[in-house]
XYZ file of C-alpha atoms in Angstrom:
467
model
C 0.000 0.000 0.000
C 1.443 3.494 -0.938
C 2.867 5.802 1.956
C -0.231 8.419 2.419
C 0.846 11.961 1.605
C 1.764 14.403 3.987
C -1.148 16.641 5.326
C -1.028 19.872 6.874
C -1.777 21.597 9.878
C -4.621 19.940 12.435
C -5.037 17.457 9.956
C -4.310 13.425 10.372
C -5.009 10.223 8.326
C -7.260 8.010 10.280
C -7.112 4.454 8.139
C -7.632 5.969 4.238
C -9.577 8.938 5.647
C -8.572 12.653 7.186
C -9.522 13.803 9.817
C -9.060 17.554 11.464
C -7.588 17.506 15.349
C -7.672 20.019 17.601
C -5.955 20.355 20.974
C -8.195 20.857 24.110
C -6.498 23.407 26.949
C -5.340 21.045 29.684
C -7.579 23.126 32.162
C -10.561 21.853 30.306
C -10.152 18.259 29.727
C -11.547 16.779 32.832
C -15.020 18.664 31.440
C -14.402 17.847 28.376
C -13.047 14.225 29.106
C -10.704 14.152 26.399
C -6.922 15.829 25.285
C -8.319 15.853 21.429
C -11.456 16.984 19.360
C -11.430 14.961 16.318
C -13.800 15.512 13.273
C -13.494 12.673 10.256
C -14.202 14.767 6.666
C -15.764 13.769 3.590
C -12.881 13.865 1.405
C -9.219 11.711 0.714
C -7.966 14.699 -0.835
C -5.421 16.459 1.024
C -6.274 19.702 -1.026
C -10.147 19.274 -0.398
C -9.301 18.892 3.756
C -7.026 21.949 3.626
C -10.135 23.822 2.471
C -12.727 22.203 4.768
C -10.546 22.426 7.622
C -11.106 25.942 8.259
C -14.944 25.445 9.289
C -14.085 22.664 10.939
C -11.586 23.700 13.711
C -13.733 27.162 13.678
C -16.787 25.025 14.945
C -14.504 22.584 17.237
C -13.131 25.823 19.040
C -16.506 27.198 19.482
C -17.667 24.394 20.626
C -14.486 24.356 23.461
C -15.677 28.184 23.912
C -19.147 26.883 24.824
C -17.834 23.958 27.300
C -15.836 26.757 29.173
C -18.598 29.204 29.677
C -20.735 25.958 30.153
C -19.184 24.978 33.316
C -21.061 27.218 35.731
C -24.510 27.313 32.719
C -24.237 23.457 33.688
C -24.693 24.361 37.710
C -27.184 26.523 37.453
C -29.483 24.464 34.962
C -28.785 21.415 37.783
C -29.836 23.743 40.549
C -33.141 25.478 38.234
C -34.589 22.019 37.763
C -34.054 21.426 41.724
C -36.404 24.409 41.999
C -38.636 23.077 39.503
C -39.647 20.076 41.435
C -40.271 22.212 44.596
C -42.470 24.556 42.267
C -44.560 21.369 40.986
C -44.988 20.345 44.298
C -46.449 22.956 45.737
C -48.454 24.088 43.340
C -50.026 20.897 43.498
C -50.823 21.384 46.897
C -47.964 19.435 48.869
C -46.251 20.685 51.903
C -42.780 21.982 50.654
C -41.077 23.385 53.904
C -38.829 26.396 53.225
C -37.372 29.387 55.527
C -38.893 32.064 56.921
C -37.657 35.852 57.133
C -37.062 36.810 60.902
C -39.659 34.774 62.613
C -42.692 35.644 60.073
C -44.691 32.767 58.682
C -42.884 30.362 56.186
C -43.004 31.932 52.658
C -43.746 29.995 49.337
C -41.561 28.420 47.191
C -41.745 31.377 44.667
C -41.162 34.085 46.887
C -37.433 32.050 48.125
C -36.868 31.279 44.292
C -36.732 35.502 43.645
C -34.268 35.808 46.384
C -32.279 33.606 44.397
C -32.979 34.355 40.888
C -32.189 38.125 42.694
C -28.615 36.698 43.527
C -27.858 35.049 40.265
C -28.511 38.332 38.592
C -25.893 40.024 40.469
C -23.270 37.548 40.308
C -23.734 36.240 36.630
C -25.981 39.114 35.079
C -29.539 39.815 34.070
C -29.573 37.133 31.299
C -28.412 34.473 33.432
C -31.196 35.270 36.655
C -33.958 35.086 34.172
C -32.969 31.992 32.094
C -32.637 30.240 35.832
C -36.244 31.275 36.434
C -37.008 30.278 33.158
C -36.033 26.859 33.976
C -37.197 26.838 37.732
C -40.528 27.740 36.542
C -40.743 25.120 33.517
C -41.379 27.350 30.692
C -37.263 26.267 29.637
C -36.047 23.337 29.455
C -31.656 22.855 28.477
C -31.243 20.839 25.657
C -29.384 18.227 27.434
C -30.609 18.714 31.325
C -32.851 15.954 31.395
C -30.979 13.190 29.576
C -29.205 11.349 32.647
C -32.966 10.894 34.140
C -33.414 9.260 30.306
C -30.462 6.865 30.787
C -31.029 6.098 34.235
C -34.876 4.834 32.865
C -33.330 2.630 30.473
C -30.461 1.244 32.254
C -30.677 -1.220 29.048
C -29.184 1.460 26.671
C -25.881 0.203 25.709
C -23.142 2.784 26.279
C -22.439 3.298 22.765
C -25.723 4.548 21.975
C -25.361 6.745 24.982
C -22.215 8.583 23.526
C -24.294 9.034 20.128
C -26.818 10.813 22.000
C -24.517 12.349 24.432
C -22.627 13.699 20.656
C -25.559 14.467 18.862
C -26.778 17.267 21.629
C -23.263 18.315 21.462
C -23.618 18.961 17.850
C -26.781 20.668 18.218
C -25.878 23.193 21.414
C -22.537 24.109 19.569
C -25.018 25.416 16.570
C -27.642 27.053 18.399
C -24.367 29.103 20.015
C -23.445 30.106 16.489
C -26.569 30.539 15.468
C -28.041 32.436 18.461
C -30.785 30.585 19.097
C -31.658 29.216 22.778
C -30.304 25.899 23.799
C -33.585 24.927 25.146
C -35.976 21.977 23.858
C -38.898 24.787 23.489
C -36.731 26.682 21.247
C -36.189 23.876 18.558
C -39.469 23.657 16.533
C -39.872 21.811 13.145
C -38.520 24.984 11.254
C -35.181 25.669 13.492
C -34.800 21.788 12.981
C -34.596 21.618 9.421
C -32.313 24.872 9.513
C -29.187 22.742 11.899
C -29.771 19.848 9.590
C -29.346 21.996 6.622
C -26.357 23.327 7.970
C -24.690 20.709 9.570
C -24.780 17.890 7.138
C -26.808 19.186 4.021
C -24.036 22.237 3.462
C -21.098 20.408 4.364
C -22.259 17.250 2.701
C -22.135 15.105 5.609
C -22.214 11.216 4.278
C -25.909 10.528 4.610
C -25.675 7.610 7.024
C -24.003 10.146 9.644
C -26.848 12.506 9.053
C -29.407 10.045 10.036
C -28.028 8.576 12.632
C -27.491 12.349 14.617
C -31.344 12.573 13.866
C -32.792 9.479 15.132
C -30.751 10.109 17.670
C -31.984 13.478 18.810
C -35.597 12.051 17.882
C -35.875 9.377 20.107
C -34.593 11.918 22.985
C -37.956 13.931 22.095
C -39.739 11.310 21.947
C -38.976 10.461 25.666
C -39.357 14.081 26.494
C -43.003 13.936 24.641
C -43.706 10.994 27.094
C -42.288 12.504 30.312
C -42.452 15.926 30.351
C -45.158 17.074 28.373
C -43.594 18.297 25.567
C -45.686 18.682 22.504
C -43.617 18.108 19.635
C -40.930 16.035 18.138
C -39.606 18.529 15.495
C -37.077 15.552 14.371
C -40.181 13.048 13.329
C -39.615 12.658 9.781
C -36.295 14.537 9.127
C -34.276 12.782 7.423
C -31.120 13.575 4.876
C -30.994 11.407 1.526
C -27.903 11.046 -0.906
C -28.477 12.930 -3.882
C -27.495 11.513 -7.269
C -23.692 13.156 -6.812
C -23.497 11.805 -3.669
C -24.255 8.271 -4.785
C -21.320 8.691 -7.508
C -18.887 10.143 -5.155
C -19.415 7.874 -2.287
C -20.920 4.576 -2.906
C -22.568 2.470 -0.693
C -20.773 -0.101 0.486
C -21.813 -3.340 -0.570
C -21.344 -6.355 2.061
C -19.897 -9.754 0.835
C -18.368 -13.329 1.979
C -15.000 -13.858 1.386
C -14.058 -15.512 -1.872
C -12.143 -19.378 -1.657
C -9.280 -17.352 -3.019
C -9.246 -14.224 -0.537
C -9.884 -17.286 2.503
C -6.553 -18.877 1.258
C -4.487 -15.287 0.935
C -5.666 -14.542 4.540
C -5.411 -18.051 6.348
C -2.042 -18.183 4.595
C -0.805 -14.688 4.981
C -1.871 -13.672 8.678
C 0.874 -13.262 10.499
C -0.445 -12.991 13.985
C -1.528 -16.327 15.938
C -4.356 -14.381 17.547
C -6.096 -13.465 14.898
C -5.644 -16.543 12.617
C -7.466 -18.690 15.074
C -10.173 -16.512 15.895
C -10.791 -16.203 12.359
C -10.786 -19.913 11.820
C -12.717 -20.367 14.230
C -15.362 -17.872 12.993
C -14.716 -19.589 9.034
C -15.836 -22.979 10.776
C -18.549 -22.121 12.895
C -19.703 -18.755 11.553
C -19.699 -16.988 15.020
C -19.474 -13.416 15.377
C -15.761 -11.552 15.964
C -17.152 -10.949 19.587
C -18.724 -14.150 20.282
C -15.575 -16.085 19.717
C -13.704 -13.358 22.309
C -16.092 -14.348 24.616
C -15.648 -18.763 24.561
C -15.022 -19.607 28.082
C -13.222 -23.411 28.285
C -16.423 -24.683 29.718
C -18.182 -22.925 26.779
C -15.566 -25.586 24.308
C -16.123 -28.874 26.030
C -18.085 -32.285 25.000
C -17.232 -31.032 21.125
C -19.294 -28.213 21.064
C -19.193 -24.422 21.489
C -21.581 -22.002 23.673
C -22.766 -19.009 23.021
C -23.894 -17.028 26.115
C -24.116 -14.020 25.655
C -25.531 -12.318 22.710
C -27.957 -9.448 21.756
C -30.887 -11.055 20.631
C -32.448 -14.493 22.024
C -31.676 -16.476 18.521
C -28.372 -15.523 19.393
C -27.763 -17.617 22.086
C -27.462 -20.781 21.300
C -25.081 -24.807 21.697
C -23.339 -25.687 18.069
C -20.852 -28.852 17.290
C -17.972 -27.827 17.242
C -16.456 -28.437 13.432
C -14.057 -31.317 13.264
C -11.287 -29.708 12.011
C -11.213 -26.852 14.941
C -10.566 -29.958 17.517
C -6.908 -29.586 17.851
C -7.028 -25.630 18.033
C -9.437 -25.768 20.907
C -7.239 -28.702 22.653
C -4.311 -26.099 22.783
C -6.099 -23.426 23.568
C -7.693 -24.954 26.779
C -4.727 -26.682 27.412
C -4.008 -25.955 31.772
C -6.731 -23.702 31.831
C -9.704 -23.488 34.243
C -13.546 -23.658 33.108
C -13.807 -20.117 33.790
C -10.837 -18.899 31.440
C -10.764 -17.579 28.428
C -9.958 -19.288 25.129
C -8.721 -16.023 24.192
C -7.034 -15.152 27.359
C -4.283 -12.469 26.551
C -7.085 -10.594 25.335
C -7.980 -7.931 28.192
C -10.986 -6.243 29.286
C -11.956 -2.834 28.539
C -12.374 -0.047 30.891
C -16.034 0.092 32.789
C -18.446 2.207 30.748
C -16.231 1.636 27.433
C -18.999 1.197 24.259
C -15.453 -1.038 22.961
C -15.427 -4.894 24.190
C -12.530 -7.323 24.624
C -12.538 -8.377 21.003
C -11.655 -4.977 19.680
C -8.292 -5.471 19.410
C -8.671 -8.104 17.162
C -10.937 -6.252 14.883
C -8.688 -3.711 14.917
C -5.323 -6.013 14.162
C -7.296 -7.836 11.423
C -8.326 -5.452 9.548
C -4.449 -4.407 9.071
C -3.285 -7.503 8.167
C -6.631 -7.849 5.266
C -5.285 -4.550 3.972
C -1.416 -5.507 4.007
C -2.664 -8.455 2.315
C -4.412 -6.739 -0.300
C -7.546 -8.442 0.577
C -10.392 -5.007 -0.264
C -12.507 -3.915 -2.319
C -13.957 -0.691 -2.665
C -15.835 1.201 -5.126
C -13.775 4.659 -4.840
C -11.574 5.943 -2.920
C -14.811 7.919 -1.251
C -16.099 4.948 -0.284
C -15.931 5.125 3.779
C -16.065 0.981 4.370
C -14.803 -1.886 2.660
C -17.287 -4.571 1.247
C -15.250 -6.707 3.268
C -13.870 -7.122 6.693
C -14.034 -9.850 9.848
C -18.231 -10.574 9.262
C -17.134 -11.909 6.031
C -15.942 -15.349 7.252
C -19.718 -15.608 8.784
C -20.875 -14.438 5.555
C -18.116 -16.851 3.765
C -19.902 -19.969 6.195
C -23.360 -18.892 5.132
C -22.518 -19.158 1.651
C -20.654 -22.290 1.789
C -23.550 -23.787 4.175
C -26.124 -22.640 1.307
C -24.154 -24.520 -1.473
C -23.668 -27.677 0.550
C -27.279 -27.798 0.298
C -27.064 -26.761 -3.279
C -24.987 -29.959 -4.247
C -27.560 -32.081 -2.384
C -25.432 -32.414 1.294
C -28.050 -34.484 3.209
C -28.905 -33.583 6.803
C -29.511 -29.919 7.254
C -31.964 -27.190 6.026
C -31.965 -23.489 5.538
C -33.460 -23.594 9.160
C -30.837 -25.289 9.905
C -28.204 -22.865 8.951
C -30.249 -19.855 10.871
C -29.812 -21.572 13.996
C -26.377 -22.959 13.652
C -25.617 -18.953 13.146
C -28.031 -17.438 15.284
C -30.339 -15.655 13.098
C -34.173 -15.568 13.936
C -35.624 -18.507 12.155
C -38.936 -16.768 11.728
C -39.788 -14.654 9.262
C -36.212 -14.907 8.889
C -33.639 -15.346 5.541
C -30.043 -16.803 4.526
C -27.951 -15.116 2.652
C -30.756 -13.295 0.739
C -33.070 -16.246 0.692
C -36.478 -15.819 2.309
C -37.150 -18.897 4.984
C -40.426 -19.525 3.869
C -43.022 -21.342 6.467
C -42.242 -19.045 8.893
C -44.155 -19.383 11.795
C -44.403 -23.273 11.184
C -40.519 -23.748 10.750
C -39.916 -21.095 13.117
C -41.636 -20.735 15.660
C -43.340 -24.602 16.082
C -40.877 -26.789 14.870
C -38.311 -25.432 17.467
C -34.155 -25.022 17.229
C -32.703 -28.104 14.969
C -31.331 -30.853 16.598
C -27.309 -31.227 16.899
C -27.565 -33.735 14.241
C -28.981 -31.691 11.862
C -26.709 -28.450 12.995
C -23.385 -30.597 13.211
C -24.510 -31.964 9.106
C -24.499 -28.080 8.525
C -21.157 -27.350 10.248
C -19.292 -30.241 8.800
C -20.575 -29.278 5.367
C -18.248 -26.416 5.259
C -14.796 -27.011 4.395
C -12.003 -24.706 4.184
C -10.486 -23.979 0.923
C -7.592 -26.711 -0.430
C -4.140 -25.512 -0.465
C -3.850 -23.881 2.710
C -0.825 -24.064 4.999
């Protein structure tokens, strides 16, 4: 692969893309919980970055302008939506105990909350006392005040997800400070919507795919908000940014495939690293996902078969044979360990609260060794992922599953090769076929039996000429 040419200022190659970087002041990144703001651009041309650089860092420094003044913004809106409770309460009708001046009778809640908006003004200025009251009263709400009472409902959100969220409302407050416009939920209707989507990934020609995933983001927030706090309108329902017909010629979709016999035989005889080659074995003869193999436990290996136990939908977890040829693998991989090991054990765990799990480091490692390889394929240099990467040795057992049947391998079914791989039988397809019977097949007939699954497993062979 060629050397990638040299790039100016706050600009970096991140894989085959550029990205600009900007330093945050050390004073600021406990706030901001990071040394670097990184933005990934729409171009590979080191020409094309120099030019959109310049908006860029301009936006990534306003946004660091924001965080600093945000600080004691961030206090206050804490502290306003304190008062807001105590307001609710007592206006309907509970008991809310608060001071009294000098002996008199105990005043309200509202009468204590001027005294205070009183002192904000004079310590932070007019605008700041009044957008406190605002928010005590509940005719504000901040943009992002009320998402940690969102998260802590669905404890189930996956951490990931939270940091999209967490970014998108980022993305948003850092506009409404350039544009002027209130960082409050009330402030964004429908129209002021469409105006940050316009600017933020229309004008800059954001990939699409971004785009959306920023708005569904901020949409399901709403939609929470709609539920829980008696907000009216979800100015993000049906936003959404499509690829126009330039867009679709400079950046193509990417188009998912399974390895071919001849890219199997380049890899398996090419990677370099032990790690990797037997995890992707492993996931060739069994077609596992990258972090399902990370995960095998020794007890998860033993009596010939391998157990999935943790996985993100119910078809997922499932008891496979364990393909004949992987015996002598798994025999030195459990060798002196105890049923709670790893079979991967020199992997490590990430940090608590990381969206990353242990098998990233193997994605990561793999993915260099396909490209030193020469094993990619894209459509353009534009294109932001190649059609293939780790999933394609579960795509690569699909297909080879699919023509076993095809040459008339007895044994198995289509079902068969949905539950061997964990897909939802029902309703369900394989590699592009549709499962028909459905409901019968998939929902009556229940999981195939390890005959059936181990016919399907052993009907996949690696490629001749290997090694």
């Amino acid at each position: 692969m060629p050397s990638p040419k040299k790039l100016g200022m706050h600009l970096e190659w991140h894989g085959q893309r550029i990205r600009v970087v900007i330093r945050v002041p050390p004073s600021m990144v406990a706030k901001v919980g990071k040394t670097k703001l990184k933005e990934t651009l729409n171009t590979t041309d080191p020409l094309e970055a120099e030019r959109e650089k310049v908006d860029v860092i301009r936006r990534l420094r306003a946004s660091l302008t924001g965080t600093r003044t945000s600080i004691v913004r961030a206090d206050l809106s804490s502290e306003a939506l304190e008062w807001r409770e105590m307001v609710e309460k007592e206006d309907a009708g509970e008991d809310v105990v608060t001071a009294s001046h000098d002996g008199e009778m105990p005043v309200t809640i509202r009468e204590v909350l001027s005294d205070r908006v009183d002192e904000i003004e004079r310590k932070h200025g007019h605008g700041a006392g009044q957008t406190f009251a605002s928010v005590a009263l509940g005719l504000q709400t901040p943009l992002a005040s009320l998402v940690d009472r969102w998260f802590e409902e669905r404890a189930d959100m996956s951490v990931g997800y939270r940091d999209d969220i967490r970014r998108a409302l980022s993305l948003l407050e850092t506009w409404c400070d350039e544009k002027r416009i209130a960082k409050t939920v009330e402030a964004i209707s429908q129209r002021v919507a469409g105006r940050f989507i316009h600017d933020s990934f229309i004008a800059p020609k954001k990939h699409p795919k971004s785009a959306n995933k920023h708005i569904t983001c901020l949409s399901s927030y709403w939609k929470w908000l709609i539920k829980r706090y008696g907000v009216t309108v979800n100015p993000w329902a049906g936003q959404s940014v499509a690829a126009n017909v330039a867009q679709r010629r400079e950046v193509p979709t990417a188009q998912k495939r399974p390895f071919t016999d001849d890219e199997v035989r380049t890899l398996l005889n090419g990677i370099r690293l032990p790690r990797e080659l037997d995890i992707s074995i492993i996931s060739a003869l069994s077609g596992m996902r990258l972090e399902e193999v990370a995960g095998l436990k020794v007890r998860d290996c033993a009596n010939g078969c391998l157990r999935v136990t943790d996985a993100k939908t119910p078809a997922g977890l499932r008891t496979i044979p364990a393909h004949s040829a992987l015996a002598p693998l798994i025999a030195r991989r459990t060798a002196g360990k105890g049923p709670d090991a790893y079979l991967f054990d020199d992997l490590e765990e990430q940090k608590p609260g990381s969206k990353r799990d242990r098998s990233a480091p193997v994605s990561q490692a793999f993915t260099r060794e396909r490209r030193r390889l020469g094993v990619d394929e894209r459509a353009s240099d534009a294109q932001r992922q190649s059609n293939i990467d780790f999933h394609s040795w579960r795509r690569w057992f699909v297909r080879k599953a699919v023509e076993g049947i095809e040459r008339g391998e007895k044994g198995y079914t289509f079902w068969t090769i949905a539950n061997v791989v964990g897909h939802k039988a029902e309703d369900g397809t394989v590699d592009g076929i549709v499962l028909p019977l459905g409901m019968t097949m998939g929902r009556y007939a229940g999981a195939a039996s390890q005959e059936a699954m181990r016919a399907c497993v052993e009907a996949v062979k690696l490629p001749p000429e290997l090694g």
